């Protein structure tokens, strides 16, 4: 881990790849339009009319069932008009019908690519950099004094709260050898802002093109700045093939032009709180397509993939995320509050509470790898498991010729996804807060063995008390398991879990666990018992350690469990 601040890798913003990409935004859109049109015509042939009709149906359903404020005002009229035109084409001769449908397809693609494409303005970026630095420093100053009166006092450096893990020098060196793609885990709407700020102000990297959910654009202020800071818009509601292929080819073209990119391969925020282990293949596949296209054009530029694992003690939207997850999995019976529009004041309120609690953000870099998942040496040469160099160009060749093979590249995409997930697990940093949450919830499960998850979450608070001796013993036991995994390079542990005494580490975790929520997940009760005040939030933060098979490795002290059960019965 380091808190070192690195100098800018490319000092002049005009030399940044993203600045060069958007010097002619219209030309970029035209290129993506044509590539997408060619791809869809080759893929669907004379079935284009059926494809367009299907997309019209899906879009009109979307507008009826899930409209957003950010949708264009003429959206419904556009799709109804397209539907009428496609129906009219059915009466024409096949050649004219195909020609007309192709022109309709071109208009749809252009509408999508114009919506997706972002922009980058140097003046806006410089303003955002100064504003965020000032904003965060002022928050940190106020946080230090716990009052607004210290708002203009001595500055505290934000990077002290940004804990960077991994071989930063190796990652910075990769920018000399190819186009870097950062693939982070995704927890909060705050992620893009925090990652962008940390990579710029602490790691010294040039700005990335990154996908931002269209819901963020419902705030006019955010929409204004994000469209000028390299963000391209991603509408998660649109699942139709024309939109998805337009999005994928936009990513591919940007990569082919050497634009460093960042996107969340999990597709959306983790609803359960667990690390993403099922990644979306669409944008990942664009990395393979871009690498193959680069080789087809006789160039040697390499697409370099860097996984990034985020760690927060508290997540802005945790309550609504876990509620939605439980409802969707059938484990929760009451209706959640539903979708809420993105509010700037919610983000500002979160930022204040986050920093006022002396919180930290952990960013853990995985191993740089190529698009096939092979790790890279200092010169970005691909290395296999035997530490032998690999020429990945051969994996895109057939009889000595580079050519597209969708089935083959689909296999490569799955392999890449597996390697990214392996990095997510291996370089995940266990925080004190996540360990106390995991320990607490597993003990509660053991204390109430006959209850399913839904019943457990509905228990009254007086039934969710854990005696400190039981908690302490279980906490130490699970920490020992994690330390063994760390020695085997299967996970990483926050430094506090190595240096603090057991009770100090427990108090550290309870203090920071979801500390900005109205009802904290955990509190100390009488005799230092630990009480789950908000079991649903506790479950969310517990899930950060789900999937590591810790539950199977715990050896339970059943005498202590029975004693805890007896105490609850007496209290009842």
XYZ file of C-alpha atoms in Angstrom:
572
model
C 0.000 0.000 0.000
C 1.148 3.546 -0.726
C -0.033 7.107 -0.214
C 2.678 8.462 -2.486
C 1.523 11.102 -4.961
C 2.926 10.445 -8.439
C 3.708 13.120 -11.033
C 1.558 13.360 -14.143
C 2.617 10.681 -16.610
C 1.750 12.977 -19.550
C 2.014 16.593 -18.323
C 0.320 18.287 -21.306
C -3.398 17.493 -21.493
C -3.373 18.113 -25.252
C -1.188 15.008 -25.561
C -3.680 12.790 -23.737
C -5.259 10.150 -25.994
C -8.782 11.121 -24.917
C -8.161 14.750 -25.904
C -7.042 13.627 -29.353
C -10.025 11.279 -29.680
C -12.591 14.050 -29.308
C -10.861 16.664 -31.435
C -13.302 15.556 -34.161
C -16.279 14.076 -32.350
C -18.473 14.049 -35.478
C -15.921 11.949 -37.349
C -15.795 9.501 -34.417
C -19.593 9.107 -34.512
C -19.567 8.598 -38.302
C -16.921 5.890 -37.961
C -18.862 4.065 -35.259
C -22.065 4.411 -37.316
C -20.477 2.757 -40.339
C -18.720 -0.007 -38.393
C -21.934 -0.851 -36.532
C -24.002 -0.834 -39.723
C -21.534 -3.156 -41.486
C -21.455 -5.479 -38.477
C -25.255 -5.748 -38.199
C -25.762 -6.222 -41.935
C -23.223 -9.028 -41.952
C -24.762 -10.597 -38.847
C -28.463 -10.330 -39.767
C -28.449 -10.118 -43.562
C -31.950 -9.871 -45.074
C -33.529 -10.221 -41.593
C -32.858 -6.558 -40.809
C -36.564 -5.719 -40.948
C -37.374 -8.309 -38.289
C -34.535 -6.979 -36.128
C -35.809 -3.396 -36.357
C -39.397 -4.463 -35.578
C -38.186 -6.326 -32.494
C -36.160 -3.305 -31.332
C -39.165 -0.988 -31.844
C -41.280 -3.267 -29.671
C -38.652 -3.387 -26.897
C -38.109 0.370 -26.942
C -41.804 1.191 -26.755
C -42.192 -1.242 -23.858
C -39.240 0.437 -22.110
C -40.772 3.884 -22.536
C -44.079 2.684 -21.136
C -42.786 0.687 -18.175
C -39.592 2.509 -17.214
C -39.457 6.108 -18.509
C -36.716 8.445 -17.263
C -36.580 12.210 -17.159
C -33.420 12.144 -19.259
C -35.180 10.433 -22.199
C -35.517 12.689 -25.302
C -38.982 14.316 -25.518
C -39.625 12.848 -28.982
C -38.531 9.324 -28.090
C -41.940 7.684 -28.353
C -42.789 9.453 -31.627
C -39.473 8.351 -33.123
C -40.064 4.667 -32.457
C -43.691 4.735 -33.556
C -42.634 6.346 -36.829
C -39.910 3.714 -37.330
C -42.447 0.938 -36.718
C -44.791 2.367 -39.372
C -41.947 2.704 -41.908
C -40.778 -0.889 -41.399
C -44.331 -2.191 -41.792
C -44.714 -0.209 -45.022
C -41.505 -1.753 -46.387
C -43.052 -5.222 -46.252
C -45.077 -4.342 -49.367
C -41.972 -3.565 -51.445
C -39.823 -5.834 -53.586
C -37.014 -7.582 -51.661
C -34.211 -5.381 -53.063
C -36.019 -2.098 -52.314
C -37.186 -3.438 -48.953
C -33.604 -4.259 -47.920
C -32.361 -0.861 -49.096
C -35.056 1.013 -47.149
C -34.543 -1.077 -44.023
C -30.810 -0.437 -44.222
C -31.409 3.321 -44.215
C -33.765 2.976 -41.244
C -31.132 0.927 -39.462
C -28.551 3.630 -40.168
C -30.825 6.257 -38.539
C -31.354 4.103 -35.451
C -27.639 3.474 -35.097
C -26.870 7.182 -35.477
C -29.429 8.029 -32.794
C -27.781 5.569 -30.429
C -24.168 6.518 -31.149
C -24.955 10.233 -30.800
C -26.496 9.491 -27.402
C -23.594 7.271 -26.327
C -20.675 9.436 -27.458
C -19.202 11.768 -24.864
C -16.758 14.627 -25.241
C -13.658 16.002 -23.591
C -12.845 19.649 -22.965
C -9.526 20.650 -21.431
C -10.984 23.720 -19.729
C -13.759 21.669 -18.106
C -11.296 19.039 -16.914
C -8.999 21.632 -15.346
C -11.952 23.250 -13.595
C -13.208 19.883 -12.332
C -9.734 18.991 -11.050
C -9.458 22.252 -9.092
C -13.029 22.098 -7.857
C -12.823 18.506 -6.613
C -9.465 19.142 -4.949
C -10.845 22.217 -3.184
C -14.118 20.476 -2.363
C -12.537 17.388 -0.846
C -9.877 19.316 1.041
C -12.467 21.605 2.595
C -14.541 18.593 3.600
C -11.493 16.992 5.143
C -10.636 20.162 7.054
C -14.161 20.401 8.397
C -14.075 16.710 9.175
C -10.883 17.178 11.155
C -12.501 19.837 13.311
C -15.986 18.287 13.244
C -17.379 21.729 12.530
C -17.863 24.084 9.620
C -15.933 26.798 11.476
C -12.692 25.079 10.496
C -13.713 25.045 6.849
C -10.901 27.395 5.826
C -8.232 26.122 8.191
C -4.997 24.323 7.330
C -5.462 21.979 4.402
C -5.379 18.227 4.806
C -4.385 16.126 1.820
C -7.055 13.932 0.298
C -4.543 11.259 -0.677
C -4.171 10.350 3.006
C -7.662 8.899 2.730
C -7.000 7.232 -0.630
C -5.176 3.984 0.079
C -3.577 2.678 -3.123
C -2.565 -0.994 -3.214
C -0.611 -2.778 -5.936
C 2.415 -2.234 -8.149
C 1.700 1.339 -9.257
C 5.065 1.771 -10.991
C 4.412 -1.304 -13.126
C 0.970 -0.022 -14.082
C 2.264 3.459 -14.940
C 4.928 1.820 -17.110
C 2.232 -0.014 -19.102
C 1.099 3.277 -20.665
C 4.297 3.325 -22.695
C 3.506 -0.029 -24.278
C -0.170 0.039 -25.186
C -3.713 1.165 -24.456
C -4.696 0.608 -20.823
C -8.203 -0.483 -19.821
C -9.122 -0.273 -16.116
C -11.829 -2.750 -15.014
C -13.098 -1.802 -11.531
C -15.576 -3.458 -9.250
C -18.724 -1.363 -8.842
C -20.432 -0.443 -5.569
C -21.780 3.096 -5.778
C -22.695 5.997 -8.028
C -19.731 7.669 -6.359
C -17.274 5.212 -7.953
C -16.612 7.042 -11.223
C -15.863 10.328 -9.473
C -13.614 8.757 -6.847
C -11.717 6.550 -9.291
C -11.229 9.396 -11.750
C -9.988 11.732 -9.043
C -7.638 9.145 -7.503
C -6.124 8.080 -10.836
C -5.506 11.711 -11.780
C -4.449 13.328 -8.499
C -2.665 10.427 -6.785
C -1.521 7.966 -9.461
C -0.854 10.680 -12.080
C -2.555 8.951 -15.015
C -4.140 10.686 -18.022
C -7.938 10.812 -18.119
C -9.838 7.741 -19.271
C -12.884 7.340 -21.444
C -15.431 5.747 -19.148
C -18.982 4.534 -19.252
C -21.421 6.399 -17.008
C -24.971 5.252 -16.336
C -27.553 7.408 -18.081
C -29.379 7.804 -14.751
C -26.569 10.091 -13.577
C -27.478 12.515 -16.342
C -30.821 13.272 -14.729
C -28.936 15.912 -12.777
C -28.312 18.816 -15.166
C -25.112 19.797 -13.343
C -23.665 16.303 -13.582
C -24.825 15.946 -17.171
C -23.039 19.166 -18.161
C -19.694 18.144 -16.686
C -19.711 14.430 -17.379
C -20.352 14.948 -21.087
C -17.193 17.095 -21.177
C -14.963 14.871 -19.047
C -14.681 11.843 -21.318
C -17.742 9.930 -20.137
C -19.797 8.047 -22.689
C -23.399 7.309 -21.741
C -24.628 3.790 -20.992
C -28.354 3.088 -20.697
C -28.759 -0.170 -18.763
C -32.452 -0.351 -19.659
C -31.682 -0.929 -23.340
C -31.046 -4.607 -23.914
C -31.738 -4.718 -27.649
C -28.992 -5.911 -30.042
C -28.729 -2.677 -32.074
C -27.996 -0.609 -28.970
C -25.655 -3.193 -27.424
C -23.649 -3.572 -30.642
C -23.473 0.230 -31.064
C -22.110 0.501 -27.508
C -19.624 -2.322 -28.029
C -18.302 -0.906 -31.295
C -17.993 2.574 -29.763
C -15.728 1.023 -27.142
C -13.830 -0.917 -29.803
C -13.172 2.143 -31.988
C -11.949 4.170 -29.017
C -9.529 1.397 -28.090
C -8.272 1.023 -31.649
C -7.476 4.741 -31.598
C -5.386 4.325 -28.460
C -7.828 5.843 -25.962
C -7.317 4.535 -22.445
C -10.674 3.381 -21.116
C -12.460 2.434 -17.916
C -15.672 0.484 -17.577
C -17.396 -1.673 -14.977
C -17.463 -5.249 -16.340
C -20.079 -6.262 -13.792
C -22.451 -4.030 -15.748
C -24.007 -2.278 -12.760
C -23.542 -1.732 -9.040
C -23.350 -4.866 -6.923
C -26.820 -5.135 -5.391
C -25.873 -7.757 -2.829
C -22.590 -6.129 -1.783
C -20.634 -9.170 -2.988
C -17.653 -8.914 -5.314
C -18.707 -9.388 -8.926
C -18.045 -12.891 -10.155
C -20.407 -12.944 -13.149
C -19.153 -10.348 -15.639
C -20.894 -8.992 -18.731
C -19.221 -10.205 -21.897
C -20.305 -7.397 -24.254
C -17.710 -4.718 -23.517
C -15.116 -7.342 -22.583
C -15.557 -8.791 -26.060
C -14.847 -5.353 -27.538
C -11.317 -5.620 -26.105
C -10.757 -8.820 -28.113
C -12.272 -7.280 -31.246
C -10.103 -4.175 -30.897
C -6.931 -6.218 -30.405
C -7.698 -8.374 -33.439
C -8.510 -5.309 -35.572
C -5.218 -3.693 -34.547
C -3.338 -6.779 -35.700
C -5.381 -6.906 -38.919
C -4.136 -3.412 -39.757
C -0.520 -4.447 -39.193
C 0.009 -2.592 -35.926
C 1.540 -3.925 -32.693
C -0.319 -1.791 -30.136
C -1.379 -3.961 -27.210
C -4.630 -3.678 -25.227
C -3.614 -3.906 -21.561
C -6.211 -4.897 -18.955
C -5.859 -3.817 -15.305
C -8.448 -5.021 -12.744
C -9.197 -2.576 -9.903
C -10.924 -3.522 -6.654
C -12.707 -0.817 -4.651
C -13.092 -0.932 -0.893
C -15.418 1.318 1.127
C -16.324 1.056 4.803
C -19.727 2.409 3.810
C -21.660 2.593 0.552
C -23.944 5.478 -0.345
C -26.847 3.381 -1.649
C -26.389 0.258 0.484
C -29.912 0.253 1.952
C -31.724 0.534 -1.379
C -29.314 -1.853 -3.126
C -29.716 -4.687 -0.635
C -33.476 -4.127 -0.451
C -33.721 -4.453 -4.242
C -31.485 -7.529 -4.219
C -33.551 -9.315 -1.570
C -36.773 -8.481 -3.369
C -35.462 -9.772 -6.698
C -34.199 -13.026 -5.206
C -37.480 -13.702 -3.454
C -36.008 -13.487 0.017
C -37.709 -10.212 0.907
C -41.488 -9.889 1.083
C -42.091 -6.197 1.516
C -41.993 -3.830 -1.434
C -38.857 -1.723 -1.672
C -39.005 2.037 -2.060
C -38.467 1.739 -5.807
C -36.167 3.658 -8.081
C -35.076 7.101 -7.002
C -33.610 9.678 -9.307
C -29.980 10.624 -8.879
C -29.746 13.691 -6.631
C -26.692 15.928 -6.346
C -27.641 16.818 -2.768
C -27.603 13.108 -1.842
C -24.065 12.814 -3.145
C -22.897 15.956 -1.332
C -24.558 14.800 1.875
C -22.845 11.435 1.533
C -19.459 13.064 0.880
C -19.757 15.162 4.036
C -20.777 12.235 6.214
C -18.165 9.999 4.604
C -15.224 12.271 5.313
C -16.529 13.549 8.627
C -16.159 9.995 9.909
C -12.465 9.933 8.889
C -13.269 7.288 6.313
C -10.934 5.768 3.770
C -11.167 4.516 0.230
C -9.059 1.540 -0.778
C -8.131 1.074 -4.436
C -6.313 -2.186 -5.081
C -4.774 -2.775 -8.526
C -4.562 -6.296 -9.900
C -2.005 -7.625 -12.351
C -1.770 -5.992 -15.779
C -2.665 -8.590 -18.412
C -3.342 -8.882 -22.128
C -6.776 -9.572 -23.605
C -6.244 -13.324 -23.250
C -5.463 -13.035 -19.543
C -1.704 -13.577 -19.756
C 0.279 -11.455 -17.302
C 2.688 -8.853 -18.707
C 6.335 -8.188 -17.909
C 7.937 -4.722 -17.702
C 7.945 -4.461 -21.516
C 4.316 -5.613 -21.816
C 5.417 -8.986 -23.216
C 2.825 -11.674 -22.512
C 4.056 -14.401 -20.143
C 2.448 -17.831 -19.656
C 2.265 -19.973 -16.497
C 5.795 -21.292 -17.159
C 7.131 -17.722 -17.424
C 7.670 -18.174 -21.143
C 6.875 -15.348 -23.615
C 3.684 -15.719 -25.671
C 2.876 -14.061 -29.009
C -0.881 -13.568 -28.704
C -1.089 -12.511 -32.364
C -1.122 -16.219 -33.183
C -4.397 -16.666 -31.281
C -6.135 -14.414 -33.817
C -4.656 -16.161 -36.846
C -5.831 -19.004 -39.050
C -3.365 -20.395 -41.572
C -1.139 -17.382 -40.955
C -3.883 -14.789 -41.587
C -5.501 -12.536 -38.991
C -9.268 -12.824 -39.283
C -12.431 -12.532 -37.203
C -13.874 -15.632 -35.598
C -16.741 -14.814 -33.235
C -16.916 -18.276 -31.708
C -13.202 -18.302 -30.975
C -13.270 -14.769 -29.535
C -16.243 -15.696 -27.340
C -14.061 -18.399 -25.760
C -11.249 -15.868 -25.258
C -13.705 -13.440 -23.657
C -14.767 -16.045 -21.095
C -11.111 -16.757 -20.334
C -10.421 -13.051 -19.822
C -13.471 -12.723 -17.536
C -12.209 -15.629 -15.415
C -8.792 -14.001 -15.026
C -10.346 -10.666 -14.051
C -12.492 -12.350 -11.388
C -9.414 -14.205 -10.088
C -7.727 -10.818 -9.663
C -10.789 -9.385 -7.941
C -10.513 -12.106 -5.312
C -6.733 -12.238 -5.014
C -6.266 -8.472 -4.663
C -9.391 -7.773 -2.618
C -8.454 -5.965 0.615
C -10.364 -7.188 3.687
C -11.349 -4.132 5.750
C -11.959 -4.236 9.499
C -15.566 -3.188 8.893
C -16.226 -6.036 6.483
C -14.699 -8.566 8.878
C -16.852 -7.481 11.849
C -19.934 -7.556 9.599
C -19.122 -11.050 8.325
C -18.347 -12.317 11.819
C -21.555 -10.869 13.276
C -23.885 -12.223 10.629
C -22.374 -15.705 10.625
C -22.725 -15.870 14.411
C -26.379 -14.768 14.193
C -27.010 -17.483 11.612
C -25.474 -20.038 13.956
C -27.457 -18.738 16.933
C -30.726 -19.023 14.948
C -30.115 -22.190 12.873
C -33.767 -22.913 12.076
C -34.436 -19.528 10.506
C -34.081 -18.714 6.846
C -32.571 -15.418 5.739
C -35.909 -13.615 5.594
C -36.871 -14.638 9.137
C -33.432 -13.704 10.452
C -33.642 -10.215 8.978
C -37.056 -9.745 10.604
C -35.915 -10.553 14.142
C -36.323 -7.792 16.743
C -33.153 -6.052 17.877
C -33.220 -7.714 21.319
C -32.766 -11.063 19.558
C -29.712 -9.843 17.652
C -27.261 -9.430 20.509
C -23.917 -11.257 20.473
C -21.854 -11.744 23.667
C -18.409 -10.209 23.295
C -16.470 -13.380 24.315
C -18.181 -15.331 21.504
C -17.683 -12.499 19.030
C -14.018 -12.031 19.959
C -13.208 -15.736 19.669
C -14.958 -16.074 16.289
C -13.386 -12.862 14.989
C -9.863 -14.089 15.810
C -10.611 -17.495 14.279
C -11.835 -16.013 10.971
C -8.935 -13.540 10.917
C -6.506 -16.447 11.285
C -8.170 -18.128 8.291
C -7.799 -14.925 6.268
C -4.141 -14.547 7.236
C -3.534 -18.069 5.986
C -5.222 -17.153 2.692
C -3.071 -14.020 2.483
C 0.093 -16.094 2.879
C -1.120 -18.200 -0.047
C -1.699 -14.995 -2.094
C -5.448 -15.597 -2.269
C -6.532 -12.345 -0.617
C -5.151 -9.210 1.074
C -5.817 -7.777 4.526
C -6.027 -4.180 5.700
C -2.895 -3.251 7.671
C -4.931 -2.483 10.822
C -5.846 -6.162 11.047
C -2.145 -6.958 11.365
C -1.086 -4.263 13.820
C -4.075 -3.628 16.111
C -4.884 -5.702 19.159
C -8.028 -7.804 18.786
C -10.375 -5.523 20.725
C -8.970 -2.437 18.984
C -9.486 -4.042 15.565
C -13.082 -4.920 16.502
C -13.801 -1.389 17.667
C -12.176 0.019 14.537
C -14.459 -2.119 12.371
C -17.643 -1.303 14.294
C -16.784 2.407 14.237
C -16.390 2.582 10.467
C -18.993 0.023 9.376
C -21.662 1.928 7.472
C -21.020 4.829 9.796
C -23.001 7.426 7.838
C -26.253 5.449 7.798
C -29.160 6.703 9.894
C -29.221 3.362 11.737
C -25.762 1.825 12.011
C -25.471 -1.884 11.217
C -23.675 -2.631 14.505
C -23.518 -0.992 17.934
C -21.983 -1.879 21.274
C -24.559 -2.674 23.919
C -24.403 -3.527 27.598
C -21.307 -5.429 28.763
C -19.810 -4.601 25.336
C -22.165 -7.032 23.626
C -22.464 -6.348 19.903
C -25.979 -5.666 18.660
C -27.160 -5.784 15.023
C -29.225 -2.602 14.891
C -29.785 -2.856 11.140
C -29.595 -6.519 10.091
C -30.337 -5.839 6.410
C -27.359 -3.471 6.128
C -25.283 -5.895 8.154
C -26.094 -8.585 5.600
C -25.019 -6.270 2.754
C -21.600 -5.567 4.285
C -21.223 -9.202 5.349
C -21.529 -10.147 1.682
C -18.239 -8.439 0.841
C -16.615 -11.626 2.152
C -19.141 -14.000 0.623
C -17.811 -16.268 -2.091
C -14.436 -16.853 -0.437
C -15.737 -20.084 1.179
C -14.938 -18.841 4.676
C -18.142 -20.359 6.058
C -16.854 -23.834 5.248
C -13.591 -23.230 7.147
C -15.060 -21.957 10.425
C -14.831 -24.347 13.392
C -17.591 -23.345 15.787
C -17.410 -23.385 19.581
C -20.869 -24.841 20.099
C -20.715 -24.419 23.892
C -20.361 -20.655 23.406
C -23.174 -20.684 20.835
C -25.499 -22.546 23.202
C -24.604 -20.165 26.023
C -25.426 -17.166 23.779
C -28.755 -18.776 22.829
C -29.542 -19.330 26.502
C -28.817 -15.673 27.309
C -31.228 -14.574 24.566
C -33.930 -16.865 25.935
C -33.438 -15.435 29.416
C -33.628 -11.885 28.076
C -36.791 -12.758 26.172
